[in-house]
Amino acid sequence: MFILQNLLLLIGFVVISIATATSDQDQCDAKLVETIPDGVTFEQHLGIKTIHSAFLDMIHGSKKSIQIASFYWTLFCNDTQHSIPTSCKKGEEVMQALNDALNAGVSVQIAFSGKTEDVDKNQDLQILRQNGAQIVGVDFPRLIGAGILHTKFIITDNQTVFIGSANMDWRSLSEVKEMGIYIQNCPQIATDLEKIFQVYWILGQSGSEIPTKWPDYLSTTYNMANPMKINLSGIQTKLYISNSPPELNPSGRTNDIDALTKVISSAESFVDIEVMDYSPMFLYSNISYWPKIDDILRSTVFKKYIDINFLGGHWRYSRKNMIIALRSLNKLRKIKGGGSIEVKLMKIPATEAQAKVEFSRVNHCKFIVTDNTLFIGTSNWSPDYFVTTGGVSFIMTLDSSRSNKNGDVDLRTLLQQAHERDWHSQYSTAIRDD
C-alpha cells in the first residue's frame, strides 16, 4: 500500500509538472528588437519593437530580480566630448528605471568587463551601487591572459530575457544600429541563460580562478546536439544558447564558434549575414591567422552551392585588414555553376552633430539568418571574440509547417526581411574589388 501511494503521488507530481511546463511554454513570447539610428529611414517598415522600449518594459516589469551582463556602462552622456541631448535622454530613462527598481526593492546584479574596483571610475555603476546594486567586474586579462567580457544580455525575474548587440550605452539606444531578441514569460530559457550569468558572477569574486571543472549545477542539457524544444510565440521551435570562450563553458554548453559555423554549414539555400567587424586574423593579440569562419564561408559556397549575402559595417574605425578580407570573399561572387558570396558595406549617415559623437553611427548588428535558422549573437567576427572574449549567441530553428497561432510572421522570416531591407537600402553599397 505504501509503495502504491508513493507511486500515485509520483504520477500526480509528473502530471502536474508536465501541465506546468506546458503552461509555461504556451506563455513564452519572443520578439525581434532593434535600434534604428536617429535620422535613418527605410522604405520598408517592419514594425520591429525598439531595444529602448524593450529595456524599459523589462526593468519596469521586474518584481524580484534583474541580472545584467554588459561590456561597459555609458547610459549617461558624460563619456564623450560631444553628445546629443535627445539621444542622451533614452539612456537616462533606462538608468532612471534601474534606480526606480532598486528603490522598489528589486535585486539588481551586474557583471561588467574589468576589475570590480573600476566601478569607482564609472558614474553609471557608482550610482547604481550606491542605490543597492551588486556589481562585479570580470577581469579577463587576469583570468585567461587577454580579452574582455563582450556579452550583452538581461534577465528579469528569471523569466524574461534580452540577448543582442546593444551595450548599456545611450548610443546603442539611438545612434547605433543594433539587433536583439526579447523573450518574455519563459523560465526555461531564462534559467539556462542565468547559468552563464552565474559563471560571470563567480569569476567576478575576489581571488577567483577558472576551475578545472565547473560545478554540475552550472551544466546544461541544451546544446547543438540536444536543443530545447519549446513553443515560442505559438510556433514549435528548437533552440539553445552558446557561449565563449571555451574556458567559461560548464558541461553541455556549445562553444560559440561551433554554433556559428554549424548554422552556416547547415543552410540549404541561402545565408544572410550582418556583422560590424570581420577578420580571419586576431585583432588584439600577436597570434595571427585563424580561418575557421573564413573556411566555412568558402566551403559552403563550393560544396553546397549556397548563396551568401554578407553585410559588413563601415565607419571611421573600420580596419584596413577587414576591407581586404571582405574583398577576398567578394571575389567568390564570380564563380560559375556554384554558389557565391556577395559583400556589401553599410554606412550610417550622420549630421554634423552626429558625426562628432565618438564610436557612433555604425551597423553594430551580429546575426545570421538562413533558410532554416536564426542566429543572434554578441560577438564580432574576428578570432579574439571566440578565443579570449566572453560572448553569447541565441540559435533557433522552427518547424515551418506549424503556423503562428496569432498569424504573425515568424522570427526567422522577420529577421530575413530585416536583412533584405538593410541589404537593398540606400545605406548599403557593394564593396569595391580594388
mmCIF file of C-alpha atoms in Angstrom, residues 52 55-56 59 73-77 84-99 124 167-174:
data_model
loop_
_atom_site.group_PDB
_atom_site.id
_atom_site.type_symbol
_atom_site.label_atom_id
_atom_site.label_comp_id
_atom_site.label_asym_id
_atom_site.label_seq_id
_atom_site.Cartn_x
_atom_site.Cartn_y
_atom_site.Cartn_z
ATOM 1 C CA HIS A 52 14.988 51.074 -25.813
ATOM 2 C CA PHE A 55 14.752 47.563 -21.883
ATOM 3 C CA LEU A 56 12.190 49.800 -20.205
ATOM 4 C CA ILE A 59 13.016 46.840 -15.984
ATOM 5 C CA TRP A 73 28.175 51.238 -18.987
ATOM 6 C CA THR A 74 27.678 54.667 -20.577
ATOM 7 C CA LEU A 75 23.962 55.388 -20.257
ATOM 8 C CA PHE A 76 24.811 58.928 -19.216
ATOM 9 C CA CYS A 77 26.406 61.101 -21.889
ATOM 10 C CA ILE A 84 23.108 64.844 -28.483
ATOM 11 C CA PRO A 85 20.557 65.722 -25.755
ATOM 12 C CA THR A 86 17.613 63.966 -27.420
ATOM 13 C CA SER A 87 19.677 60.783 -27.761
ATOM 14 C CA CYS A 88 21.049 61.024 -24.230
ATOM 15 C CA LYS A 89 17.510 61.039 -22.865
ATOM 16 C CA LYS A 90 16.987 57.386 -23.810
ATOM 17 C CA GLY A 91 19.994 56.261 -21.790
ATOM 18 C CA GLU A 92 18.921 58.413 -18.868
ATOM 19 C CA GLU A 93 15.466 56.804 -18.953
ATOM 20 C CA VAL A 94 16.995 53.331 -18.634
ATOM 21 C CA MET A 95 19.153 54.499 -15.717
ATOM 22 C CA GLN A 96 16.116 56.020 -14.027
ATOM 23 C CA ALA A 97 14.188 52.785 -14.478
ATOM 24 C CA LEU A 98 17.006 50.792 -12.860
ATOM 25 C CA ASN A 99 17.185 53.171 -9.909
ATOM 26 C CA ASP A 124 26.578 54.822 -14.024
ATOM 27 C CA ASN A 167 25.560 47.641 -24.901
ATOM 28 C CA MET A 168 24.281 49.562 -21.866
ATOM 29 C CA ASP A 169 25.138 52.691 -23.810
ATOM 30 C CA TRP A 170 22.984 55.668 -24.786
ATOM 31 C CA ARG A 171 24.314 55.362 -28.333
ATOM 32 C CA SER A 172 23.031 51.775 -28.596
ATOM 33 C CA LEU A 173 19.533 53.137 -27.994
ATOM 34 C CA SER A 174 19.626 55.961 -30.537
#
